[in-house]
Structure formats: structure tokens, C-alpha cells
Short mmCIF file of C-alpha atoms in Angstrom, two decimals:
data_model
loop_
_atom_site.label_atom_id
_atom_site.label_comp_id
_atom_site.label_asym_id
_atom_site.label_seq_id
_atom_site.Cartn_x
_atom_site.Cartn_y
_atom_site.Cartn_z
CA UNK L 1 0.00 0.00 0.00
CA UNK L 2 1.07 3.31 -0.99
CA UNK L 3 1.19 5.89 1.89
CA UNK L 4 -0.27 8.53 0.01
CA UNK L 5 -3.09 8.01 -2.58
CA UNK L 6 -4.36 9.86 -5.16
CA UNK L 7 -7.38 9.38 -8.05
CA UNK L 8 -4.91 10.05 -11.05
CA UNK L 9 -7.93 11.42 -13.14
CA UNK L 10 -7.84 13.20 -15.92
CA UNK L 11 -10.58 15.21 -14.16
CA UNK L 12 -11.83 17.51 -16.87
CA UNK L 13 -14.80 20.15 -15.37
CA UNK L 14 -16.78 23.03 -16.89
CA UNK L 15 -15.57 26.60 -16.52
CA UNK L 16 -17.10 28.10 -13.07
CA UNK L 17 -17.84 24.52 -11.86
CA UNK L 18 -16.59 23.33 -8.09
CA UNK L 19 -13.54 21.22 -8.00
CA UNK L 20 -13.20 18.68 -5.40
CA UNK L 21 -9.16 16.84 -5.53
CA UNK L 22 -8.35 14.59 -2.67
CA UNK L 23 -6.15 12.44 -1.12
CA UNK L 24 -5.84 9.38 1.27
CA UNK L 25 -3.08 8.66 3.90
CA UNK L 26 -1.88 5.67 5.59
CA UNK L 27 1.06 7.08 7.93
CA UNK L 28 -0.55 8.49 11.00
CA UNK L 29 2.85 10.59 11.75
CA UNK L 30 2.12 12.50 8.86
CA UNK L 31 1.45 16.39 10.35
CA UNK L 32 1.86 18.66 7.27
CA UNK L 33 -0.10 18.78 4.31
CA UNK L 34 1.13 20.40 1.21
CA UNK L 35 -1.34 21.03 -2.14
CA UNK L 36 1.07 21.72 -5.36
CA UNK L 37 0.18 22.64 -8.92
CA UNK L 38 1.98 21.70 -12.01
CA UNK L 39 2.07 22.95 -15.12
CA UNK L 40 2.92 20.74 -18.62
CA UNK L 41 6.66 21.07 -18.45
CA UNK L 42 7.25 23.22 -15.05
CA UNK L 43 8.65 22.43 -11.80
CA UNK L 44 5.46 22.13 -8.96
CA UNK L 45 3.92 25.46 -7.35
CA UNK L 46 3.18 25.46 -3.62
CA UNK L 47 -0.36 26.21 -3.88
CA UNK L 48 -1.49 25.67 0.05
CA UNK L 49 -0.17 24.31 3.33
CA UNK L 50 -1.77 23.46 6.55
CA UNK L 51 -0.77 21.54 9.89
CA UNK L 52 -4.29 21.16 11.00
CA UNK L 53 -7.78 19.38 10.66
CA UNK L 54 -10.23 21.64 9.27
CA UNK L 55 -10.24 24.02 6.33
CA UNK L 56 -8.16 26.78 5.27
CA UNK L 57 -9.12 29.31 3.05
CA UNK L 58 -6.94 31.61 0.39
CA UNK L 59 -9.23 32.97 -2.36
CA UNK L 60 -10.67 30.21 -4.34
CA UNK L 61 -9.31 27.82 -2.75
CA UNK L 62 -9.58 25.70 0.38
CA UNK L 63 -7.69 23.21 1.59
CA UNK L 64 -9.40 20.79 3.99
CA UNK L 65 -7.86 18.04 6.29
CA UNK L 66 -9.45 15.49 8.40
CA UNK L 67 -7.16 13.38 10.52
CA UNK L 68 -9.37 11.03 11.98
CA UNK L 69 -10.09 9.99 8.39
CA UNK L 70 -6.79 10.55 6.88
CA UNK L 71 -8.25 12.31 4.53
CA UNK L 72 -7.60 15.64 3.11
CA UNK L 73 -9.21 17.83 0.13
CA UNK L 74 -8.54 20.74 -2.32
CA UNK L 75 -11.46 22.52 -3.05
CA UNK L 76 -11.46 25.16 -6.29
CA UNK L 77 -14.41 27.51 -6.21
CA UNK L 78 -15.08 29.49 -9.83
CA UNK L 79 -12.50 27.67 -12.07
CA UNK L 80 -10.72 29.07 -14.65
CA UNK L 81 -9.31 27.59 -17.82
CA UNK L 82 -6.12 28.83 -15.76
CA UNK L 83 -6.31 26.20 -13.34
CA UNK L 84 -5.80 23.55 -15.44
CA UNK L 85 -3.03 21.49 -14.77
CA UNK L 86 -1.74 19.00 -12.67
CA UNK L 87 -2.47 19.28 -8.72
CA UNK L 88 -0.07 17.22 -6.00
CA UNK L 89 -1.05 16.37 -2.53
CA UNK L 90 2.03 16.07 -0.03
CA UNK L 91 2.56 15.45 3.29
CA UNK L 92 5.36 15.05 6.28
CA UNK L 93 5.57 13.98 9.04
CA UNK L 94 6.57 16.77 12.04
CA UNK L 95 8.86 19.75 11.23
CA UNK L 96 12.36 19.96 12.55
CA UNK L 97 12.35 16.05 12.87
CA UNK L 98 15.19 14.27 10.58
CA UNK L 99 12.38 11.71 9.69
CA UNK L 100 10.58 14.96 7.99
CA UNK L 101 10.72 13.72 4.16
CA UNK L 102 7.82 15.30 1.77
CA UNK L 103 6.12 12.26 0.29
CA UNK L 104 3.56 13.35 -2.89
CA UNK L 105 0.70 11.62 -4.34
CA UNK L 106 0.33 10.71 -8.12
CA UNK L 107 -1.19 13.55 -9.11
CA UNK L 108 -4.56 14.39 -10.80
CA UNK L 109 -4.74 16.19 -14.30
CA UNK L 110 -7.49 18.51 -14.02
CA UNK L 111 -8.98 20.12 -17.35
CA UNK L 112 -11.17 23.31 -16.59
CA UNK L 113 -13.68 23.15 -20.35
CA UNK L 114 -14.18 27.13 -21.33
CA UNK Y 1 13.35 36.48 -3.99
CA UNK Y 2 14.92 34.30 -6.85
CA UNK Y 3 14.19 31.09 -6.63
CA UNK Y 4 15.52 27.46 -7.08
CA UNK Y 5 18.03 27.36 -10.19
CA UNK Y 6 18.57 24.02 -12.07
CA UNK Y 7 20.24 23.22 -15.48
CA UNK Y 8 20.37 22.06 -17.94
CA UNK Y 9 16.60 22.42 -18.81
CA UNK Y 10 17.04 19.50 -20.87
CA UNK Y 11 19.68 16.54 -21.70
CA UNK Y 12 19.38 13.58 -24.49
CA UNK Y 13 22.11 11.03 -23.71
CA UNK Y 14 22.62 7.27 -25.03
CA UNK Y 15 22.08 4.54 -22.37
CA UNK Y 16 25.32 3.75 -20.32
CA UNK Y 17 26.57 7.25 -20.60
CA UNK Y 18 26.64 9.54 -17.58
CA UNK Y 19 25.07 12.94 -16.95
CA UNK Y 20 25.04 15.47 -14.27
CA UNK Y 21 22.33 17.93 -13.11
CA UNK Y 22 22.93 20.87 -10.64
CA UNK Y 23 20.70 22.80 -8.58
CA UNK Y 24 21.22 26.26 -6.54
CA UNK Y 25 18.53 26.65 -4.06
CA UNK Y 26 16.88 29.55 -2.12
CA UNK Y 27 19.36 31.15 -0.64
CA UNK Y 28 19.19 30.13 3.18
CA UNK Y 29 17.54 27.39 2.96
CA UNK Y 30 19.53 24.51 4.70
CA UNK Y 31 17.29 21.33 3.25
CA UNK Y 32 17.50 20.58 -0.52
CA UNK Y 33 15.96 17.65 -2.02
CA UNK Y 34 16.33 15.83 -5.55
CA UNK Y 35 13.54 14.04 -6.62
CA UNK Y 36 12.92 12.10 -10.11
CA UNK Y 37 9.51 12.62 -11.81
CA UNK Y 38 8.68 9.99 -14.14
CA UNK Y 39 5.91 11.05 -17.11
CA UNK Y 40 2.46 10.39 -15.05
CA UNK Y 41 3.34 9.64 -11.74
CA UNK Y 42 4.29 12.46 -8.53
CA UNK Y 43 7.90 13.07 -7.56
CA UNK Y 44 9.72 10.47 -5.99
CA UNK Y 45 12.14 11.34 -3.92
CA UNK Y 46 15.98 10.21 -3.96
CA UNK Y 47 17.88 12.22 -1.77
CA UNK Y 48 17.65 14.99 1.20
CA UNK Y 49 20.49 17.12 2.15
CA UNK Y 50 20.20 19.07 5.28
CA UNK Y 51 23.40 21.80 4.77
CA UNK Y 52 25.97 19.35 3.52
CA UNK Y 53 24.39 16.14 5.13
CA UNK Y 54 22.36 13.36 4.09
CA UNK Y 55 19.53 13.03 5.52
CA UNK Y 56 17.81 10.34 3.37
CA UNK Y 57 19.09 8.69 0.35
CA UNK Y 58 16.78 5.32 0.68
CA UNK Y 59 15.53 5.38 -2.29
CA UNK Y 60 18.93 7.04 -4.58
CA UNK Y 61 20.16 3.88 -6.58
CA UNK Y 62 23.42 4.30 -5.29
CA UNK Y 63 25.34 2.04 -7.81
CA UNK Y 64 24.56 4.53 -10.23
CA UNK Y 65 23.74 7.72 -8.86
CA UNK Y 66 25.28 9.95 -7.10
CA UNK Y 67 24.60 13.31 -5.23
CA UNK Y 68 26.93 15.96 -3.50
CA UNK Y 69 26.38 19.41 -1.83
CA UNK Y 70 29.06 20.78 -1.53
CA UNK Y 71 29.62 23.78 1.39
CA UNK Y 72 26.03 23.33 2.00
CA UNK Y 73 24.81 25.52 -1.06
CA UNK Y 74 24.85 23.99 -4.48
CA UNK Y 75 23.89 20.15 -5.62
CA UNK Y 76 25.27 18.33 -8.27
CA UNK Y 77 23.00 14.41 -8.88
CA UNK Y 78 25.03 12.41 -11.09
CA UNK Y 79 23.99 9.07 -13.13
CA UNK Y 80 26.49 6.73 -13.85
CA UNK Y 81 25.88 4.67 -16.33
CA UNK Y 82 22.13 5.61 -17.28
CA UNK Y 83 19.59 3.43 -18.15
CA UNK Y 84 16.73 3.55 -20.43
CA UNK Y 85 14.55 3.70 -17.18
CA UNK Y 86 16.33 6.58 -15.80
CA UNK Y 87 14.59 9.21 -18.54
CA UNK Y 88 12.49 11.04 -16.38
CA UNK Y 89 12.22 15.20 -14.88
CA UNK Y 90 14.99 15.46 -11.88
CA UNK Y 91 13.57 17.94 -9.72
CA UNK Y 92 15.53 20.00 -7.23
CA UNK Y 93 13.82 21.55 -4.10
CA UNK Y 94 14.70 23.40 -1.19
CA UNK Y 95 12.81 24.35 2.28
CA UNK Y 96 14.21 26.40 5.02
CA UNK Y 97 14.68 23.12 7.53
CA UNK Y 98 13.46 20.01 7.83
CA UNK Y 99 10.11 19.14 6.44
CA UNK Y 100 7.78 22.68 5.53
CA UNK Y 101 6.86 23.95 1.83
CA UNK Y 102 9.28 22.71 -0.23
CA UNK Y 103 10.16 25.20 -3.56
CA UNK Y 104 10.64 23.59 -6.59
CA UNK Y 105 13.24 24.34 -9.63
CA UNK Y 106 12.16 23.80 -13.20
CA UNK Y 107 13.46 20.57 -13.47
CA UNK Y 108 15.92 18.81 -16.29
CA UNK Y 109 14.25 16.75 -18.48
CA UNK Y 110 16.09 13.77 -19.09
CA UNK Y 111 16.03 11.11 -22.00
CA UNK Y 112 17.62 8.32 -22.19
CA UNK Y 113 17.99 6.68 -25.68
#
């Protein structure tokens, strides 16, 4: 079993639609959850980052964790054909901790229709 | 603030030659990583420096690659001989310590023919 899973996709949406991305855990130590985006031919974008269950908002999106389930989301509110790419959970275990290695998720191609 | 700095951007070799990628990170930032990015999948990581120490290198195929950081700043990975298998983006990253948002280089894009 992977520790990190993640629906590959390709998710493709209309333009304004809700986008829900998630991502299961197995590792309970993990503490730190990271969403990315990629671009075709770029390095990834750190798009959010929490530490804590619940959601956290920045403009359209909202990154939500739930620990109990190991379970955390990406949620994209109005999308844009700008959005479209490739998003990347990740996650690590405790900061400041030698074990503290980023692990990342498969990623899902997400296509945003105009 | 600039960011991460890899080259080359890109790199076509024959199978059992060798090839080496470096990386300048953030400035300040003691943890740099190298991960390999195969076409479809999420970066894997090989190695993770933290100044001029290894942290991890678990998964680094170590009778072919190699990595170095040298005074704690710049990273040189090195593939020795490559492999069809190896053609894949090499990533660079750095984060300010252990664990936290990682920033990511453009990557080199690496085929192996």
C-alpha cells in the first residue's frame, strides 16, 4: 500500500464549476499537508499548506484536512481555464524532525472546459 | 526572492553514458531535495540534504547515482551509467529546515535513448 493516494484522473470540469481533488493517507505521523500545482513542463507550485484538521481558506481555494479519516481535500471555487493542470497532494511527518521527508501523491490532471 | 536554479533544462544522452544535473537553491535554505519525476506519476524522492548532510538517500540507486552538496549551497545528482529507465524530470527543491513547503526548480528533463 502506498502511503499517500491519489485518483490520477484526468478530471476535466466546466468553466465556473466546483472542484473537489483529494487524497488518502496511511502514515498516521504525517502532520503537514502540502497542495502543489503543475504545469505541462514546469517544476510544482506550492499552492497551500496546513498543519491542522479543518479548512483553510486563500481565495478560491480551500484546503481541507481530516485526521481522523486521513483524509484531506482541495477545493477550487469558480475555475478558470487557468487552473488547469496537474495538482499534487504532499505530506510530512513533524517539522524539525530528521524523519521529515515530503512524500507526494500521483497527481490528478485537471482540465477546466471554457 | 529568486528562486531554485537548475540546469540544464534539458539533456538527451545514449544509455550507459553519464550525466550530471545541478541545482542552486533559495538562498538560506539549509534542506534541498532531488527528486525524479517519471511522465504520469508524482515526484519520488531520492535524496535529502540538510546543509551538507544526508539526511535520506533510501531510495537514490546508489550504484549509479550519485549526489553531493558541496559547502552546503549547491547540488550536483550524477547518473552513472544511465539506463533507459532513468529518462524522467529530476527535480531540485529546497525548504528552510526540515520538512515545511518545499520550492521547486524547473526541473531537467532527461532522455535516455
Amino acid at each position: 500500500q502506498k502511503e499517500v493516494e491519489q485518483d490520477p484522473g484526468p478530471l476535466s470540469v466546466p468553466e465556473g464549476a466546483i472542484v473537489s481533488l483529494n487524497c488518502t493517507y496511511s502514515n498516521s505521523a504525517f502532520q503537514y499537508f502540502m497542495w502543489y500545482r503543475q504545469y505541462s513542463r514546469k517544476g510544482p507550485e506550492l499552492l497551500m499548506y496546513t498543519y491542522s484538521s479543518g479548512n483553510k481558506e486563500d481565495g478560491r481555494f480551500t484546503a481541507q484536512v481530516d485526521k481522523s479519516s486521513k483524509y484531506i481535500s482541495l477545493f477550487i471555487r469558480d475555475s478558470q481555464p487557468s487552473d488547469s493542470a496537474t495538482y499534487l497532494c504532499a505530506m510530512s511527518p513533524p517539522l524539525y524532525s530528521s524523519a521529515s521527508k515530503i512524500i507526494f501523491g500521483s497527481g490528478t490532471r485537471l482540465s477546466i472546459r471554457p | 526572492e529568486a528562486g531554485v536554479a537548475q540546469s540544464p533544462r534539458y539533456k538527451i544522452i545514449e544509455k550507459r553514458q553519464s550525466v550530471a544535473f545541478w541545482c542552486n537553491p533559495i538562498s538560506g535554505h539549509a534542506t534541498l531535495y532531488w527528486y525524479q519525476q517519471i511522465l504520469g506519476q508524482g515526484p519520488k524522492l531520492l535524496i535529502q540534504f540538510q546543509n551538507n548532510g544526508v539526511v535520506d538517500d533510501s531510495q537514490l540507486p546508489k550504484d549509479r547515482f550519485s549526489a553531493e552538496r558541496l559547502k552546503g549551497v549547491d547540488s550536483t545528482l550524477k547518473i552513472q551509467p544511465a539506463k533507459l529507465e532513468d529518462s524522467a524530470v529530476y527535480l531540485c527543491a529546497s525548504s528552510l529546515d526540515y520538512g515545511g513547503e518545499a520550492f521547486f526548480g524547473q526541473g531537467t528533463r532527461l532522455t535516455v535513448v
